[in-house]
XYZ file of C-alpha atoms in Angstrom:
387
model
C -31.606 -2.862 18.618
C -30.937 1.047 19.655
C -30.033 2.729 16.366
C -27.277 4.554 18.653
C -25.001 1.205 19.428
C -21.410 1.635 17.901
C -19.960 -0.612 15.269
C -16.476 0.128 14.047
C -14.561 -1.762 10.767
C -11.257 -1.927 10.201
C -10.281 -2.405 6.742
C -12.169 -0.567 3.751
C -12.141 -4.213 1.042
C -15.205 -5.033 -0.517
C -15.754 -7.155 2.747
C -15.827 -3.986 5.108
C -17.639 -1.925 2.704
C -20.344 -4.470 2.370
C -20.567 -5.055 6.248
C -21.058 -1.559 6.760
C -23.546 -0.988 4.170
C -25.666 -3.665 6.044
C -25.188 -1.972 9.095
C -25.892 1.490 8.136
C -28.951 0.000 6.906
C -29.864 -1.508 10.122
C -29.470 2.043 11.721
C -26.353 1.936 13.460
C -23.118 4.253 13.978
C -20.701 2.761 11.798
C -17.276 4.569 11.648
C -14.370 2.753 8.862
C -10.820 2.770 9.786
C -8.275 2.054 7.231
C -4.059 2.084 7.714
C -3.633 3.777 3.734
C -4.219 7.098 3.050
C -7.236 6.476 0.657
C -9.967 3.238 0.570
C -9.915 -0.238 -0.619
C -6.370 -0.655 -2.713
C -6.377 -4.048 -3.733
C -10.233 -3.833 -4.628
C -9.359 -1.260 -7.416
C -5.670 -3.088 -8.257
C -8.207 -6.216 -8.565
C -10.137 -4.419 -11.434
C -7.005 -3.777 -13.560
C -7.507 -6.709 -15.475
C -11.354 -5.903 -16.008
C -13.665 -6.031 -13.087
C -14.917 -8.758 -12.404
C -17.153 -8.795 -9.664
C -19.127 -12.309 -9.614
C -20.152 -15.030 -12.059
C -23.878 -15.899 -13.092
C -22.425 -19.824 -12.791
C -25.708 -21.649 -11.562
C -25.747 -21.639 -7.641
C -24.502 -25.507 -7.267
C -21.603 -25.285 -9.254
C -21.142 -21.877 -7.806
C -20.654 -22.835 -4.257
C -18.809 -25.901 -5.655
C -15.902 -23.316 -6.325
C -15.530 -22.879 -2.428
C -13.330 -25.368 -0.557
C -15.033 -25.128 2.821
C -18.622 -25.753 3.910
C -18.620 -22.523 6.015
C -18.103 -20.171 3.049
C -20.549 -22.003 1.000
C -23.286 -21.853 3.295
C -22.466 -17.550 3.689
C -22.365 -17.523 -0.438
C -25.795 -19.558 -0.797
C -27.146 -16.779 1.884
C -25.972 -13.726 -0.209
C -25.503 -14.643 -3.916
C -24.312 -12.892 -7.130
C -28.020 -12.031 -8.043
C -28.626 -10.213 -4.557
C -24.783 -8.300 -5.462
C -26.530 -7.518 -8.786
C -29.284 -5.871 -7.028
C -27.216 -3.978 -4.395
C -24.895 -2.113 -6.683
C -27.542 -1.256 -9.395
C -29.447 0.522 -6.693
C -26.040 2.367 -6.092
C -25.862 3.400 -9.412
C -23.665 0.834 -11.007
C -25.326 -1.581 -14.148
C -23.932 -4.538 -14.423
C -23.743 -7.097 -17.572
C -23.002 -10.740 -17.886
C -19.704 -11.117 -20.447
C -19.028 -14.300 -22.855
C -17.686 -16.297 -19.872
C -19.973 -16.115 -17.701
C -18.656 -13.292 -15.311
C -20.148 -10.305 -14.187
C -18.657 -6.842 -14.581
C -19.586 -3.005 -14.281
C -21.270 -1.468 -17.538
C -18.658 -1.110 -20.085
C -17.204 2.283 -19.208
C -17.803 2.672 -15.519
C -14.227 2.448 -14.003
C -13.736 0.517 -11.004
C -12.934 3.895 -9.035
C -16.043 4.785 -9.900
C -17.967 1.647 -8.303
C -15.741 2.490 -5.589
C -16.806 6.139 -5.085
C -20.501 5.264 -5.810
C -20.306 3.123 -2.939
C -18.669 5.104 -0.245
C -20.914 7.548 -1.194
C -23.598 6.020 -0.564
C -22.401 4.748 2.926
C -21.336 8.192 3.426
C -24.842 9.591 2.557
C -26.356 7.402 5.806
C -23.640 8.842 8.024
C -20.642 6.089 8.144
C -17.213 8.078 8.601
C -13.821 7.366 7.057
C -10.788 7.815 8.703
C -7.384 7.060 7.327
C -4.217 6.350 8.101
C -5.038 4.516 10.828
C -3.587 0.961 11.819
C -5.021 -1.795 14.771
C -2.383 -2.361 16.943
C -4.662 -4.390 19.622
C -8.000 -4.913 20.864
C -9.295 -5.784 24.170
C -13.301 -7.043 24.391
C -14.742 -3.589 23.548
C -11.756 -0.959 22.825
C -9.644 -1.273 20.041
C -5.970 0.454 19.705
C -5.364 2.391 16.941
C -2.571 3.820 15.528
C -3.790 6.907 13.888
C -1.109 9.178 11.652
C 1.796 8.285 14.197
C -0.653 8.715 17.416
C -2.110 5.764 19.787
C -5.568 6.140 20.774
C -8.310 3.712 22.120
C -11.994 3.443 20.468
C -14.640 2.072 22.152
C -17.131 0.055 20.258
C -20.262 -1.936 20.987
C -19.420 -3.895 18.250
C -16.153 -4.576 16.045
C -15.713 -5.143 12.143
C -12.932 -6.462 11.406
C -11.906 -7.137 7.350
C -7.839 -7.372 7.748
C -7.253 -8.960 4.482
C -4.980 -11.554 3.269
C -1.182 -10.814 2.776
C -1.077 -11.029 -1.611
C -0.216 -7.855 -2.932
C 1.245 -6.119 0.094
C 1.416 -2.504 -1.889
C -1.987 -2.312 -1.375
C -1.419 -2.540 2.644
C -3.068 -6.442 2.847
C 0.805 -7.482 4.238
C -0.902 -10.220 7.119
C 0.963 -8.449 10.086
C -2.350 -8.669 11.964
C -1.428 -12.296 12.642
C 0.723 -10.950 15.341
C -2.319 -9.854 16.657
C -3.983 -12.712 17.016
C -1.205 -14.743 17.804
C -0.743 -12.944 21.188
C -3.624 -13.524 22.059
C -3.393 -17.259 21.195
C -6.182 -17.537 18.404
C -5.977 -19.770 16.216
C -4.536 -19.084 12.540
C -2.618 -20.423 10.068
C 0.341 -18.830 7.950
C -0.147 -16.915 5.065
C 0.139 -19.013 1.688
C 0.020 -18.104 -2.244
C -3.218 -19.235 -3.866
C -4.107 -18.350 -7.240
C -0.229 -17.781 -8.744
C 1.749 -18.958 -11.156
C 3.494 -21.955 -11.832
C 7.192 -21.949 -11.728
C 8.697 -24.898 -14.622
C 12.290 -24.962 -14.795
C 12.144 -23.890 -19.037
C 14.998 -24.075 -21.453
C 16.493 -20.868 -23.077
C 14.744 -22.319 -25.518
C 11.555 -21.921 -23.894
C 11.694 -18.794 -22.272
C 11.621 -17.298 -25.597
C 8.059 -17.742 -25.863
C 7.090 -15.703 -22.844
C 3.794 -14.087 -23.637
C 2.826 -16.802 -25.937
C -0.956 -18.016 -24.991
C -1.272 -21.784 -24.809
C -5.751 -21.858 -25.887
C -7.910 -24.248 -25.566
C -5.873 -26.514 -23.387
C -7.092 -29.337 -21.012
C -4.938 -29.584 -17.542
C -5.159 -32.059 -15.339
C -3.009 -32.041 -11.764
C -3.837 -35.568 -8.999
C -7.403 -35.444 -9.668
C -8.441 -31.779 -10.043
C -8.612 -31.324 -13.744
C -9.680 -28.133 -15.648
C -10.305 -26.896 -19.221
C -9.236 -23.208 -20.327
C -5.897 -20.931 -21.651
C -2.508 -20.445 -20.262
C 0.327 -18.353 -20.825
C 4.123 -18.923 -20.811
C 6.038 -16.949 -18.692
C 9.867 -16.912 -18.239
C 8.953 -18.276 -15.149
C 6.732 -20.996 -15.747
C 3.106 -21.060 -16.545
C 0.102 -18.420 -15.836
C -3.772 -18.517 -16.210
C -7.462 -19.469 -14.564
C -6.294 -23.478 -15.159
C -2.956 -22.744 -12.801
C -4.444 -20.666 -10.468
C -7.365 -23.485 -9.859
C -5.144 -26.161 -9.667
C -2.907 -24.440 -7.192
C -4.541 -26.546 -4.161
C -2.864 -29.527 -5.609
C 0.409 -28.349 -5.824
C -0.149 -27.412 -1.981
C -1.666 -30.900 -1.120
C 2.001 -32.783 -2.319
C 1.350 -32.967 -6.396
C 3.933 -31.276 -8.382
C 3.482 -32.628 -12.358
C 1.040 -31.060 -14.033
C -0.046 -32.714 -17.104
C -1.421 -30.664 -20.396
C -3.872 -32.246 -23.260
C -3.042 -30.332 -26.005
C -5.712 -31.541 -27.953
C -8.359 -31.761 -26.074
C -10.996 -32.252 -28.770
C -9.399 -35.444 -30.661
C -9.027 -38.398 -28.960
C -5.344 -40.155 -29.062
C -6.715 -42.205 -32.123
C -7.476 -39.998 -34.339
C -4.512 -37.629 -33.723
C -2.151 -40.788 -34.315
C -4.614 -41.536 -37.579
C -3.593 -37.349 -38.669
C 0.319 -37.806 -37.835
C 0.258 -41.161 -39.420
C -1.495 -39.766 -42.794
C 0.910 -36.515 -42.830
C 4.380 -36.712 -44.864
C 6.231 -36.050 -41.997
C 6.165 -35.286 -38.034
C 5.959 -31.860 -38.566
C 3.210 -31.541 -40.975
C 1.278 -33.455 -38.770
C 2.045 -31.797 -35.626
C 0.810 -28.549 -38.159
C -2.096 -29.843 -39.369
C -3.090 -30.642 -35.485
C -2.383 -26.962 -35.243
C -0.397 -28.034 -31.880
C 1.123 -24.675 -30.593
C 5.084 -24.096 -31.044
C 5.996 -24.041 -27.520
C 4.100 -27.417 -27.065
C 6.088 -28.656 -29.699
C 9.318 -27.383 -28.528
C 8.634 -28.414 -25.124
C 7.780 -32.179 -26.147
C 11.275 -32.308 -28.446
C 12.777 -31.692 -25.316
C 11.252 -34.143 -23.861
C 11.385 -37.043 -26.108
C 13.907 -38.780 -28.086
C 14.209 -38.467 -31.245
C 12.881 -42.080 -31.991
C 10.285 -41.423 -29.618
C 9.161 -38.019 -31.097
C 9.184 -39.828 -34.659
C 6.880 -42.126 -33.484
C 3.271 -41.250 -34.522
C 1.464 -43.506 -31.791
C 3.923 -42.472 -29.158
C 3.527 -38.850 -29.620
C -0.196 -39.196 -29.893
C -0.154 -39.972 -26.294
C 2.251 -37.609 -25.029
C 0.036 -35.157 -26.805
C -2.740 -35.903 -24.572
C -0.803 -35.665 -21.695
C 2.389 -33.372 -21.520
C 3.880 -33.560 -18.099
C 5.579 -30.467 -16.569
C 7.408 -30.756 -13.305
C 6.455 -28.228 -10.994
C 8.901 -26.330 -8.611
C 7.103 -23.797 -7.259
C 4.052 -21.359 -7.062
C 4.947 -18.003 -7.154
C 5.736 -15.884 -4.415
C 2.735 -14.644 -1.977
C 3.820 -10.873 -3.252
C 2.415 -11.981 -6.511
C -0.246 -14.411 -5.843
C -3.619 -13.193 -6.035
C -5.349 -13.867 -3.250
C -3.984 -16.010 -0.137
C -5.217 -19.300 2.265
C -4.125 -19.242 5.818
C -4.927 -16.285 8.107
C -7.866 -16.558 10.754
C -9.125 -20.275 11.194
C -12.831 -21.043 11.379
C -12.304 -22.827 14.685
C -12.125 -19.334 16.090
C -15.420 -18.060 15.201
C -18.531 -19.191 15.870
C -21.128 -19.889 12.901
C -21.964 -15.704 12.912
C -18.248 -14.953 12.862
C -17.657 -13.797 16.159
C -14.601 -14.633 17.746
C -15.063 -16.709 20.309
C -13.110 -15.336 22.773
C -14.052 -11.831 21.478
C -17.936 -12.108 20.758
C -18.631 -8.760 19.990
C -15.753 -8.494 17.377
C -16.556 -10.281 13.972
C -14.200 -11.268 10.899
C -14.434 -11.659 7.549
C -13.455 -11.587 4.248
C -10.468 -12.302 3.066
C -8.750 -12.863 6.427
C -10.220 -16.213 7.300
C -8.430 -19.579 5.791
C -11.024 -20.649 2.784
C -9.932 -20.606 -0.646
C -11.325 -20.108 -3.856
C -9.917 -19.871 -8.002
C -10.576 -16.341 -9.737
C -13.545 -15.495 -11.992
C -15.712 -13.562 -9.275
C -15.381 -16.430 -6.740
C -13.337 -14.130 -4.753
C -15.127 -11.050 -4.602
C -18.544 -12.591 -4.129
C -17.499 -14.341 -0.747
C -16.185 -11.469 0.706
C -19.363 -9.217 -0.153
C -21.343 -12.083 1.213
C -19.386 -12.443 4.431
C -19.677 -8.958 5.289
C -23.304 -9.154 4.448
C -23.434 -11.952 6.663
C -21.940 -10.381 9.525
C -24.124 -7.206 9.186
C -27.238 -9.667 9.293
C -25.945 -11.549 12.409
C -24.814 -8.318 15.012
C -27.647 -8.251 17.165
């Protein structure tokens, strides 16, 4: 490998950033191009919420959290304990929280990972330049749109890490598709993964937006998952919704809620049996108020009275899905680049000196680090696999 050969990257996500650090590392020219006016938007609009980088889940059920063999074979090659390693020797600690998910050291702001990072690429000679769309590519020149002016790169090699098309503010809108789809490669449309729920609620109900639904079991065809949700005056939010959002896309549109998990449907009938009424049983069961609104809504009132009957619709409260929220919302997306394109190093195959990754390809994955990990690990995999 001559340490001159060329590699540019379009995009500046966590997937870019990694391939380039590889790169750099490697010894060659790497040179970042990026359409907004400053680096990596919906990497810091990720960390909002608290940063979550990756989870210390062990590595089976880890890769279990992928829905496609190719992505669990780049994760098992480039796992959270490597990421661990990599961004301490950049200068950012990490620590394991409650849940299981990994985050900066409490203080360090995810614009400062950021910064930290770039300037450590920066340091071994990668260049930024912003402002600056792909409008085509041919095998080794791509066309870039640069502050209002067209002009052609050459490259011996090509990055690119185009993003999905959730939360378009931060420039991942999916027009790229066009792109391909000139060119006939194969992709799929854009679709929401990771969003909310949309239920058709009551006035009634939509007075308890905000109100967190814990320790709540939720089952949807047979994906199940354990966690807490929150009521919306759209429908439902939360890690449970967003996992289960594959279903909803597969055909299944009831989800169905235990409410209390921890009893089985004996022993809550035994407790509403024993109370003096309905409702001091439902309080003793410390069922939460929107479940019980929800279920009066549901039921008759004979029905509702009806300790053994309610025990079971307890354990399983159907909601009738209409929707997932819009892509605009979502927080990450399936569809874009299909693996039939690439070949096992993530060439194109049409293109093979022009690699993808990240968030661009069709895999899928629920929040808790899942998401970040697999991008840092395909653009650590592509790094490894330019020749």
């Amino acid at each position: 490998m001559s340490g001159k050969q060329r590699v540019i990257i379009i995009g500046t996500g966590p997937a870019a950033l990694m391939a380039g650090t590889g790169l750099l590392e490697r010894g060659y020219s790497v040179c970042f191009y990026e359409q907004k006016k400053a680096a990596a938007r919906k990497f810091l609009v990720a960390g909002h919420g608290g940063f979550n980088l990756s989870n210390s889940l062990d590595k089976e059920a880890f890769l279990s959290m992928y829905n496609c063999e190719e992505v669990r074979q780049i994760v098992a090659a480039y796992d959270a304990e490597q990421l661990v390693a990599f961004l301490h020797g950049i200068g950012v600690p990490t620590y394991v929280g409650s849940s299981g998910k990994i985050f900066p050291e409490k203080g360090i702001k995810p614009i400062q990972v950021l910064q930290r990072w770039i300037d450590y690429l920066s340091s071994m000679g990668a260049l930024f330049r912003y402002e600056s769309e792909l409008v085509d590519f041919r095998q080794r020149e791509a066309h870039i749109m640069c502050k209002g002016k067209l002009i052609i790169e050459k490259f011996d090699y090509m990055v690119l890490a185009l993003g999905g098309a959730s939360w378009p503010q931060t420039g991942a809108t999916g027009a790229w598709l066009r792109i391909f789809a000139q060119k006939g490669i194969p992709t799929q449309a854009f679709a929401a993964s990771n969003a909310g729920m949309v239920v058709e609620w009551s006035e009634q109900m939509r007075q308890f937006a905000g109100f967190p639904l814990k320790n709540i079991h939720c089952t949807m065809g047979q994906s199940e998952r354990y966690g807490e949700l929150v009521i919306t005056d759209y429908g439902l939010e939360g890690s449970p919704i967003y996992y289960l959002n594959h279903c909803f896309r597969a055909g299944e549109d009831v989800l169905y809620i235990d409410a209390k998990p921890a009893m089985d449907e004996a022993t809550i009938t035994a407790v509403l049996q024993a109370a003096k009424n309905i409702s001091d049983g439902l309080k003793q069961l410390k069922i939460a108020r929107p479940i019980i609104t929800y279920i009066k809504e549901q039921l008759t009132k004979e029905d509702y009275t009806n300790g053994s009957g309610l025990a079971g619709y307890i354990k399983h409260v159907p909601f009738k899905i209409k929707a997932l929220r819009p892509i605009e919302e979502a927080i990450s997306t399936v569809g874009g680049l299909s693996f039939e394109a690439v070949s096992d190093d993530l060439s194109l195959l049409e293109y093979p000196r022009i690699y993808c990754c990240g968030e661009m390809l069709d895999w899928d994955a629920p929040t808790g680090g899942y998401l970040l990990q697999a991008c840092f690990a395909m653009g650590a995999w592509v790094a490894r696999h330019i020749p």
